PDB file of C-alpha atoms in Angstrom:
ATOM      1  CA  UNK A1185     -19.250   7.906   5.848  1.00  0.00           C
ATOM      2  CA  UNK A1186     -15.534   8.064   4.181  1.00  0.00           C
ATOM      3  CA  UNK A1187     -14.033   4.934   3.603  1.00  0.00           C
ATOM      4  CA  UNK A1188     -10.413   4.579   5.825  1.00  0.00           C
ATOM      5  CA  UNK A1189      -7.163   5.804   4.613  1.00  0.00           C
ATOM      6  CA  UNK A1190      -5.204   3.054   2.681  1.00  0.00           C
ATOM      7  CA  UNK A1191      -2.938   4.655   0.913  1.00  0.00           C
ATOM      8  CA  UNK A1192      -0.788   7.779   2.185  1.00  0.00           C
ATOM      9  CA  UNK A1193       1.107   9.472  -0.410  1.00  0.00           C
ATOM     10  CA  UNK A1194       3.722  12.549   0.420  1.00  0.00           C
ATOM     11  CA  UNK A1195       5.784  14.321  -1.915  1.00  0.00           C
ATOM     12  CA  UNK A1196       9.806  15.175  -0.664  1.00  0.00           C
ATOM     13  CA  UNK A1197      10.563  19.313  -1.451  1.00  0.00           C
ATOM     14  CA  UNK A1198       8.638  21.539   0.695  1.00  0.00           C
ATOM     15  CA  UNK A1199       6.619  18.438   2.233  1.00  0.00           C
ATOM     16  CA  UNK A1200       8.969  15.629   3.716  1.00  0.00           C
ATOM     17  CA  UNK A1201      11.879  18.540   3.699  1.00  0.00           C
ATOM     18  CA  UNK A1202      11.541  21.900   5.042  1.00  0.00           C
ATOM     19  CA  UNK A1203      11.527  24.470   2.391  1.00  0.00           C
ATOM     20  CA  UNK A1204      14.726  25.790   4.056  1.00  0.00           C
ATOM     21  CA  UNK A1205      15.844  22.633   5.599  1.00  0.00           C
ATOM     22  CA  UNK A1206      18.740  19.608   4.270  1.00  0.00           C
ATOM     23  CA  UNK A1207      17.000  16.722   5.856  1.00  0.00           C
ATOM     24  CA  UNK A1208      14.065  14.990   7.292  1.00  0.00           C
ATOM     25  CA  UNK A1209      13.075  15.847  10.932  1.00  0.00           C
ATOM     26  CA  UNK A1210      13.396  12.998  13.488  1.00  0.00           C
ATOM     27  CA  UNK A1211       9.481  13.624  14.256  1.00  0.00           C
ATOM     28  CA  UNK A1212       8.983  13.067  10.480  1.00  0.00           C
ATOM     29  CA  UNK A1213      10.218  10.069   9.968  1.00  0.00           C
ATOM     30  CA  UNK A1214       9.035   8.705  13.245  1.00  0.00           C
ATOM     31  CA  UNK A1215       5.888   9.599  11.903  1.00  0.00           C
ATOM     32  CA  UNK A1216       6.320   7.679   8.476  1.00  0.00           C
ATOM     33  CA  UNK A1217       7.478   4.960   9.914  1.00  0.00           C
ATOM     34  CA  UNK A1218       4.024   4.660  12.295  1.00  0.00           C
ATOM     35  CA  UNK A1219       2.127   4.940   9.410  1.00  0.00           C
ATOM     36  CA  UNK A1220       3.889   1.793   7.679  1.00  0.00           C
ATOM     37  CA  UNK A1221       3.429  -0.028  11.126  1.00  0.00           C
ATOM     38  CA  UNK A1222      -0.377   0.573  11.172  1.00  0.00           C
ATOM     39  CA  UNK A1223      -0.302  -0.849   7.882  1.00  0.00           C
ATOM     40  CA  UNK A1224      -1.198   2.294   5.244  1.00  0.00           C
ATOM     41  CA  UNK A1225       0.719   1.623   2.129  1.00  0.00           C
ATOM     42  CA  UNK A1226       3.321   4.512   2.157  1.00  0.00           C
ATOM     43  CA  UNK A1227       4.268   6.302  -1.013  1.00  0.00           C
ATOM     44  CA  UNK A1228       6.830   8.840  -1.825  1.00  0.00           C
ATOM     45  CA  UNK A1229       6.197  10.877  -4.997  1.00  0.00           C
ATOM     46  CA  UNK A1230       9.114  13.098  -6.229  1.00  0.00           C
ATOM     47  CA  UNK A1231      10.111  15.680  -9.154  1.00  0.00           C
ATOM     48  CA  UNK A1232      13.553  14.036  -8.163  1.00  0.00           C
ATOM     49  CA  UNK A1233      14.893  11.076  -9.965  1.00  0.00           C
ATOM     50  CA  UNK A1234      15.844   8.473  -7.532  1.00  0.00           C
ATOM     51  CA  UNK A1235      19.542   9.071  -6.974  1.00  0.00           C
ATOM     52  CA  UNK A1236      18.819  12.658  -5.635  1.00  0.00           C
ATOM     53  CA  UNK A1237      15.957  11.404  -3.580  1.00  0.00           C
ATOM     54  CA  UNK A1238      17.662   7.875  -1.570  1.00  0.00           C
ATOM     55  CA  UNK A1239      20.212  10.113   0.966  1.00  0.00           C
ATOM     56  CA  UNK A1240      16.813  11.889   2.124  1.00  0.00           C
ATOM     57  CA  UNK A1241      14.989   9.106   2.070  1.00  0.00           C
ATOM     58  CA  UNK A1242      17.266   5.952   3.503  1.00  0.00           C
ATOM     59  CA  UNK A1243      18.204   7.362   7.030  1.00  0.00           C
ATOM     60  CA  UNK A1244      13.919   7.333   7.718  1.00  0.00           C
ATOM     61  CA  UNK A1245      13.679   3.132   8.272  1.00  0.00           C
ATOM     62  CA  UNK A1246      10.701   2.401   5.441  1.00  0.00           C
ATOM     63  CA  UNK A1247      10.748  -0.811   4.113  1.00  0.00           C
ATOM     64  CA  UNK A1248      12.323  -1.907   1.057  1.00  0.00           C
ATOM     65  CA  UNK A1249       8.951  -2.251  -1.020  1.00  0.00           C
ATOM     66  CA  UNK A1250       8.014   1.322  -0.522  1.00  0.00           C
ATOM     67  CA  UNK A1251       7.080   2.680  -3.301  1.00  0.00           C
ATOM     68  CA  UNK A1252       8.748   5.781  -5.113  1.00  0.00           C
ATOM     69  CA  UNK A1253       7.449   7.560  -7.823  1.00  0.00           C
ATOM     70  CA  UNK A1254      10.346   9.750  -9.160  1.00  0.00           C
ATOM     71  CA  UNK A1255      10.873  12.187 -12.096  1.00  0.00           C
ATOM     72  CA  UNK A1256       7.413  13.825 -11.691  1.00  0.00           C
ATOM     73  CA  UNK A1257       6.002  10.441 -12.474  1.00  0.00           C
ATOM     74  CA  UNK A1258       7.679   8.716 -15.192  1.00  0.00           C
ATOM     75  CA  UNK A1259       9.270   6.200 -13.081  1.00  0.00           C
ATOM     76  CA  UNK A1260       7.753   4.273 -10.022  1.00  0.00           C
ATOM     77  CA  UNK A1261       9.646   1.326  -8.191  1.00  0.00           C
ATOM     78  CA  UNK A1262      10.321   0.596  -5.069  1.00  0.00           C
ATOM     79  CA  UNK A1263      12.618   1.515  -2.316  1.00  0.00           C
ATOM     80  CA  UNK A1264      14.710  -1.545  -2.537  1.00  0.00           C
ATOM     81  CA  UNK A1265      14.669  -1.116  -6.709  1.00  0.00           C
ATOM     82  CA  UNK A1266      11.845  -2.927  -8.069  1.00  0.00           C
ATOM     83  CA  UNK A1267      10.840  -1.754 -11.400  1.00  0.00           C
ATOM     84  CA  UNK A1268       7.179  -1.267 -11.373  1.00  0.00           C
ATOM     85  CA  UNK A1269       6.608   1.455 -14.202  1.00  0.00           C
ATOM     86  CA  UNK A1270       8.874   3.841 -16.561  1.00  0.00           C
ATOM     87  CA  UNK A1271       8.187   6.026 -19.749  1.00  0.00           C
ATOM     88  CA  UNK A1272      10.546   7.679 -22.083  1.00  0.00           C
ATOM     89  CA  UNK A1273      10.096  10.931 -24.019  1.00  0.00           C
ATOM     90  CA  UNK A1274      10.921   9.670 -27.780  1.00  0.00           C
ATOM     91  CA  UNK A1275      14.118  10.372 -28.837  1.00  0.00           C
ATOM     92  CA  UNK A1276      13.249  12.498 -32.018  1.00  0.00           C
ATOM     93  CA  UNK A1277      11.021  14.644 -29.455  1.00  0.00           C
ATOM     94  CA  UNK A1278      13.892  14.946 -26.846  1.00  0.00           C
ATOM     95  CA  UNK A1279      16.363  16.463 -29.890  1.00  0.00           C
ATOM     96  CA  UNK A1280      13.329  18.711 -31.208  1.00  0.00           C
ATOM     97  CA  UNK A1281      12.815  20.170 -27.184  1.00  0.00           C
ATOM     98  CA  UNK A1282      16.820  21.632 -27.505  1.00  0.00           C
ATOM     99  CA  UNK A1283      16.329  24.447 -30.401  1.00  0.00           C
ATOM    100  CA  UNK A1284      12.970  24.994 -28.997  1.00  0.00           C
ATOM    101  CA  UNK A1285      14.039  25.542 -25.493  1.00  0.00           C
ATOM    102  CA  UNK A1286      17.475  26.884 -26.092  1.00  0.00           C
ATOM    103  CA  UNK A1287      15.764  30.712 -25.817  1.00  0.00           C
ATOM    104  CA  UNK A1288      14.689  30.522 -22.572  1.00  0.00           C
ATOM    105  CA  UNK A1289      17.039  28.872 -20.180  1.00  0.00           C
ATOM    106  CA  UNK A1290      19.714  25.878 -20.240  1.00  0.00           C
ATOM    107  CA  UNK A1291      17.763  22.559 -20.286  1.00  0.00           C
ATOM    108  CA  UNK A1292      18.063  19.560 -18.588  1.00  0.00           C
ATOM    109  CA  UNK A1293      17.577  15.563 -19.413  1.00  0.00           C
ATOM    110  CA  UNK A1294      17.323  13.085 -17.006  1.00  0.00           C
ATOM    111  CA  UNK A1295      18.310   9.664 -18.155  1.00  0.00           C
ATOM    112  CA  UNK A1296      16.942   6.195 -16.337  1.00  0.00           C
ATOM    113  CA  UNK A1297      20.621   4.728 -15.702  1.00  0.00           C
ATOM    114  CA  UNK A1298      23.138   5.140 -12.755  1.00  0.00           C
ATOM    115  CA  UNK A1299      26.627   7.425 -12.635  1.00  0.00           C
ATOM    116  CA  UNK A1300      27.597  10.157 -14.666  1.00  0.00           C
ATOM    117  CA  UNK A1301      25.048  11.638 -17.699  1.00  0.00           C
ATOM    118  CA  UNK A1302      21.958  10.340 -15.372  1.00  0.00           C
ATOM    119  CA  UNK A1303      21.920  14.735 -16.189  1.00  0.00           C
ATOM    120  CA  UNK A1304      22.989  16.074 -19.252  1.00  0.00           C
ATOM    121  CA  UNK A1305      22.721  20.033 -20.107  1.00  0.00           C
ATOM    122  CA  UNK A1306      24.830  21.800 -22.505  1.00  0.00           C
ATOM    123  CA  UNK A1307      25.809  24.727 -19.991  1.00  0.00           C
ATOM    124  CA  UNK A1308      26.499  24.137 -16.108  1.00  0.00           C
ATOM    125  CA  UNK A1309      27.681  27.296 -15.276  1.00  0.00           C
ATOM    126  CA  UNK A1310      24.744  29.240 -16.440  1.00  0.00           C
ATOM    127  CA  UNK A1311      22.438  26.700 -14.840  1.00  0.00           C
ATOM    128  CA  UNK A1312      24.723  26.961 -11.583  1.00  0.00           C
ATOM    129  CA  UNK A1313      23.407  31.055 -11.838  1.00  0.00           C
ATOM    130  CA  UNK A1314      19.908  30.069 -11.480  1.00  0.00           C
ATOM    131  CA  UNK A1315      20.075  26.934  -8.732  1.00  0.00           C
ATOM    132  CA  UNK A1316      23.233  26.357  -7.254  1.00  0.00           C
ATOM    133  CA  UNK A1317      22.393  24.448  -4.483  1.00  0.00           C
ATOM    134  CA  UNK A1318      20.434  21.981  -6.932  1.00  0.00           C
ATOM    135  CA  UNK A1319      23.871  22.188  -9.303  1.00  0.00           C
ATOM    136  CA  UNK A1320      26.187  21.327  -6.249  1.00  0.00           C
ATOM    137  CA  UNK A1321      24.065  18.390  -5.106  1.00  0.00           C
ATOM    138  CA  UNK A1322      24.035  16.428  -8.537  1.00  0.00           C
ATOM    139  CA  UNK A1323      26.991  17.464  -9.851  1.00  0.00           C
ATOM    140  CA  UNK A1324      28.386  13.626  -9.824  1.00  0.00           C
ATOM    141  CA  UNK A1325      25.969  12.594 -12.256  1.00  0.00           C
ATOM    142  CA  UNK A1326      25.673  16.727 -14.389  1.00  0.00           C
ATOM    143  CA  UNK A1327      27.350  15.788 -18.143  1.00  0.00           C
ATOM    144  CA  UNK A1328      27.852  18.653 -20.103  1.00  0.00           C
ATOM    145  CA  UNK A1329      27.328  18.222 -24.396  1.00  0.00           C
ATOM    146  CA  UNK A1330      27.297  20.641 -26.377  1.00  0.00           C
ATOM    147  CA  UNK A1331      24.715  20.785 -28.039  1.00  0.00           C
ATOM    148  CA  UNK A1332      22.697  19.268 -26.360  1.00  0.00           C
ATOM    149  CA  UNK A1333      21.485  17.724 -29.775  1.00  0.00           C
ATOM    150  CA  UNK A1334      24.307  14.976 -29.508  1.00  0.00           C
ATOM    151  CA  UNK A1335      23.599  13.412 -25.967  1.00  0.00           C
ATOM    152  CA  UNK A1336      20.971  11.254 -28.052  1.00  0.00           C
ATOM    153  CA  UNK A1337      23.074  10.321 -30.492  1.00  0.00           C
ATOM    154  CA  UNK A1338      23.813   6.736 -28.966  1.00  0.00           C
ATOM    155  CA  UNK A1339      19.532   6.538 -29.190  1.00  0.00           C
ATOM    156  CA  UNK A1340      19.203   6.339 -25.185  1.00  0.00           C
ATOM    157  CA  UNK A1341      15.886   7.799 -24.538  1.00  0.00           C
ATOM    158  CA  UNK A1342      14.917  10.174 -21.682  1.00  0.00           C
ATOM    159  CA  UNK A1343      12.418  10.170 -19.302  1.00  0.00           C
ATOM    160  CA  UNK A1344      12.380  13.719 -18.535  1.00  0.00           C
ATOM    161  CA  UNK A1345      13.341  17.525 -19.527  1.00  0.00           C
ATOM    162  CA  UNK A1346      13.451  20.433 -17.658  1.00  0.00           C
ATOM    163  CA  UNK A1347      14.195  24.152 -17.869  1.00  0.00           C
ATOM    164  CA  UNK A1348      13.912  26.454 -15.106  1.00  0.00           C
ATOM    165  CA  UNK A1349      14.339  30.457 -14.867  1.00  0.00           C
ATOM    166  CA  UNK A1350      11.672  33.233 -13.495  1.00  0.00           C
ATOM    167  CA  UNK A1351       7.976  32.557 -13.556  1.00  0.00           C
ATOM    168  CA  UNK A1352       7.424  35.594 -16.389  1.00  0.00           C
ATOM    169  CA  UNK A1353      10.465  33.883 -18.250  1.00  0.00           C
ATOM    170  CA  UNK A1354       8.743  30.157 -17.992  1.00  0.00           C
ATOM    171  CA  UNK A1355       5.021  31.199 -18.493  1.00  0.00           C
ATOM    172  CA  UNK A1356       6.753  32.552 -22.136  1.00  0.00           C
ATOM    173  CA  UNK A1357       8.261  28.774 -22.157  1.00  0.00           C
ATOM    174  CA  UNK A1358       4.986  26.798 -21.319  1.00  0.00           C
ATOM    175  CA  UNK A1359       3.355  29.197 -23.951  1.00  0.00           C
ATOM    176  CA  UNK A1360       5.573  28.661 -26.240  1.00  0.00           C
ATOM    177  CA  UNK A1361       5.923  24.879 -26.091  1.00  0.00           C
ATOM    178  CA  UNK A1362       2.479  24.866 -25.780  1.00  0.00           C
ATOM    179  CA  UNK A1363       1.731  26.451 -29.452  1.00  0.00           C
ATOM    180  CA  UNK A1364       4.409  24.593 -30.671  1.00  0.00           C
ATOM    181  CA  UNK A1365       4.012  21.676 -33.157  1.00  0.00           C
ATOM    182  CA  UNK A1366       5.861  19.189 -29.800  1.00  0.00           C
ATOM    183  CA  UNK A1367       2.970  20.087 -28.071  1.00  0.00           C
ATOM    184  CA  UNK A1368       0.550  16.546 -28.390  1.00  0.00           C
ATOM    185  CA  UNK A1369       3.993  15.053 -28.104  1.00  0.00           C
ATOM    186  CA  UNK A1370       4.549  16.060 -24.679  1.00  0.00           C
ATOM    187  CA  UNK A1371       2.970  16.677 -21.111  1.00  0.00           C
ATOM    188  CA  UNK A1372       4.471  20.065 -19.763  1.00  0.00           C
ATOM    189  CA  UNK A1373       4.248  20.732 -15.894  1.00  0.00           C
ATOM    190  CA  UNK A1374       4.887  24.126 -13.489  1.00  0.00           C
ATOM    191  CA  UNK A1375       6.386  24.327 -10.317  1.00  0.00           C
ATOM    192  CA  UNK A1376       6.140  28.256  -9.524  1.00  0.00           C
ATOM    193  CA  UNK A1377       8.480  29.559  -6.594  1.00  0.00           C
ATOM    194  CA  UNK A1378       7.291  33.152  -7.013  1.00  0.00           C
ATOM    195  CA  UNK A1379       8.753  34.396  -4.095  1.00  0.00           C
ATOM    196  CA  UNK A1380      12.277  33.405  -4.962  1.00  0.00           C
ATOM    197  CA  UNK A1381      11.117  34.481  -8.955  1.00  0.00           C
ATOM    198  CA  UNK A1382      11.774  30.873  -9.424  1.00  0.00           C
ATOM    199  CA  UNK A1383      10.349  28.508 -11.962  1.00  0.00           C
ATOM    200  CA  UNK A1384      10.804  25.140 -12.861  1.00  0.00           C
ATOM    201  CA  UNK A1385       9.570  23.846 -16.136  1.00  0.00           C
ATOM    202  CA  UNK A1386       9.143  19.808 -16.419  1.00  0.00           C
ATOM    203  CA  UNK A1387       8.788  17.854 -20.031  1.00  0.00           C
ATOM    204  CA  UNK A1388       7.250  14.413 -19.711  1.00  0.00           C
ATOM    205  CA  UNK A1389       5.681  12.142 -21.851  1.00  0.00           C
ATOM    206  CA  UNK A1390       2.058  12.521 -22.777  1.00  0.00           C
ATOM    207  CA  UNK A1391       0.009  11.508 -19.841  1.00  0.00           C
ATOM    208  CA  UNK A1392       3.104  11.647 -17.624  1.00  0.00           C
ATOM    209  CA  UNK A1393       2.509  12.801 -13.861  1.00  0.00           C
ATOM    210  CA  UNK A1394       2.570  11.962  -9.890  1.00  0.00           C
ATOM    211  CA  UNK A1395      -0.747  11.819 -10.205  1.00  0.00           C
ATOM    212  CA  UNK A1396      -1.641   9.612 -13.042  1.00  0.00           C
ATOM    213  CA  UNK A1397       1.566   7.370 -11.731  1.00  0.00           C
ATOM    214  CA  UNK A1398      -0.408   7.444  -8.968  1.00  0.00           C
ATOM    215  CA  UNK A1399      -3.450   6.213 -10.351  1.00  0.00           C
ATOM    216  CA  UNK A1400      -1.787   3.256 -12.069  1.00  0.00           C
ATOM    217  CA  UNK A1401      -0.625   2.254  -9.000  1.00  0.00           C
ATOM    218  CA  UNK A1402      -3.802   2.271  -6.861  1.00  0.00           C
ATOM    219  CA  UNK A1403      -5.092   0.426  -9.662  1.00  0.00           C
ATOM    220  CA  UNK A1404      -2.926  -1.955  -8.882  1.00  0.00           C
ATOM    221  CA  UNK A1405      -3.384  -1.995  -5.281  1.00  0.00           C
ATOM    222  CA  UNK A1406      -6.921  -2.304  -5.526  1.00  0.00           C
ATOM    223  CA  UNK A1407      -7.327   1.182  -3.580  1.00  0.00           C
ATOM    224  CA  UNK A1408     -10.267   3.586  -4.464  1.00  0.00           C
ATOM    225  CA  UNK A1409      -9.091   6.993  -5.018  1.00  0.00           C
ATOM    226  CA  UNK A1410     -11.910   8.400  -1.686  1.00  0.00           C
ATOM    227  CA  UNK A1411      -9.308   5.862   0.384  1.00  0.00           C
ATOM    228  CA  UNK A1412      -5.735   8.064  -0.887  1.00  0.00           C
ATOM    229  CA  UNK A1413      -4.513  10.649   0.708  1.00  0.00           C
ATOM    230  CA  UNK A1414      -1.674  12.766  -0.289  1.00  0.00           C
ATOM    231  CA  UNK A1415      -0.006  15.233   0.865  1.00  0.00           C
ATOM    232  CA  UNK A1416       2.129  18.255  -1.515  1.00  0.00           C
ATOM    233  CA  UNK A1417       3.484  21.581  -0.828  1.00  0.00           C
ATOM    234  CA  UNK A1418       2.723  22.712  -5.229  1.00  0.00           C
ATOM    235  CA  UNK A1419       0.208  22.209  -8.060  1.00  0.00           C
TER     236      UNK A1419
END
């Protein structure tokens, strides 16, 4: 016999929000918020970092010590800002990731802190080609250096990277980072779109994902992995 549900775990794109949709549907978060009543510990986990991911999630009701786990898993705190865990790709690795990326795509790095440069890329427009609706959303916090090299020259880490394009044109990018002497230095995830020839490429920090964030917090919890479930649109 399976043990009962405990934990209930739901990523946002594709899952919480239609793939062609801009917000939550009333049955959703009605939903959400009858799971949190019957007491199963409700967690949102993200590729968004936490700015992009409050207007979609504050109109649902959850309490303030939800849990979010944000940027593909390097951050986790709660709804009403609790730190519970964060990890930062190393600043030499974060200046090594520009040259190597610069081939395929303009790349992105998000920054832990609030306002403008929580984004920094060296090219918006040609960025703006590729996902303009993404662009448009976060342009208040999109900072543009050029290169990219010198947005760590204050020694702010990052806690994540990303370069997006067409799935051929990202395979060649995984690949490549992947035989690439940054590759024990990093954790390197796909999200393929293939019907929109749309890829998104994510750089972490080693061990870095939803799913081992995930883990560290059930650990926490005291909650056996047969008494999760969660719920995701992607690999």
């Amino acid at each position: 016999m399976n043990p009962p549900i405990r934990m209930l775990v739901i990523d946002i794109d594709g899952t919480l929000l239609p793939s062609a949709g801009t917000r939550v549907s009333e049955r959703t978060c009605r939903a959400l918020r009858e799971a949190e009543a019957a007491e199963l510990e409700l967690v949102i986990a993200t590729g968004r970092r936490q700015a992009y991911a409050m207007p979609l999630l504050s109109p649902i009701g959850l309490r303030p010590e939800t849990v979010l786990i944000t940027s593909n898993g390097t951050v986790t705190r709660t709804l009403g800002g609790e730190p519970i865990d964060r990890f930062f790709l190393p600043v030499e690795t974060a200046r090594a990731l520009c040259p190597a990326l610069r081939p395929f795509g303009t790349t992105v790095f998000t920054f832990d802190r609030e306002g403008p440069g929580e984004l920094v890329l060296e090219s918006l427009q040609a960025l703006h080609e590729r996902i303009a609706i993404w662009v448009e959303a976060n342009r208040p916090w999109i900072r543009e250096v050029r290169p990219l090299e010198r947005a760590f020259d204050a020694g702010e880490a990052p806690v994540q990277g990303m370069v997006c394009g067409g799935v051929q044109e990202m395979r060649l990018a995984a690949e490549a980072l992947a035989e690439s002497p940054l590759q024990s230095q990093i954790e390197v995830h796909r999200t393929e779109y293939p019907s929109r020839d749309l890829t998104i490429v994510d750089i972490l920090p080693p061990g870095c994902s939803k799913g081992v964030a995930l883990q560290r917090l059930a650990e926490r919890r005291g909650v056996r992995r047969e008494s999760i479930l969660a719920v995701g649109d992607n690999w």
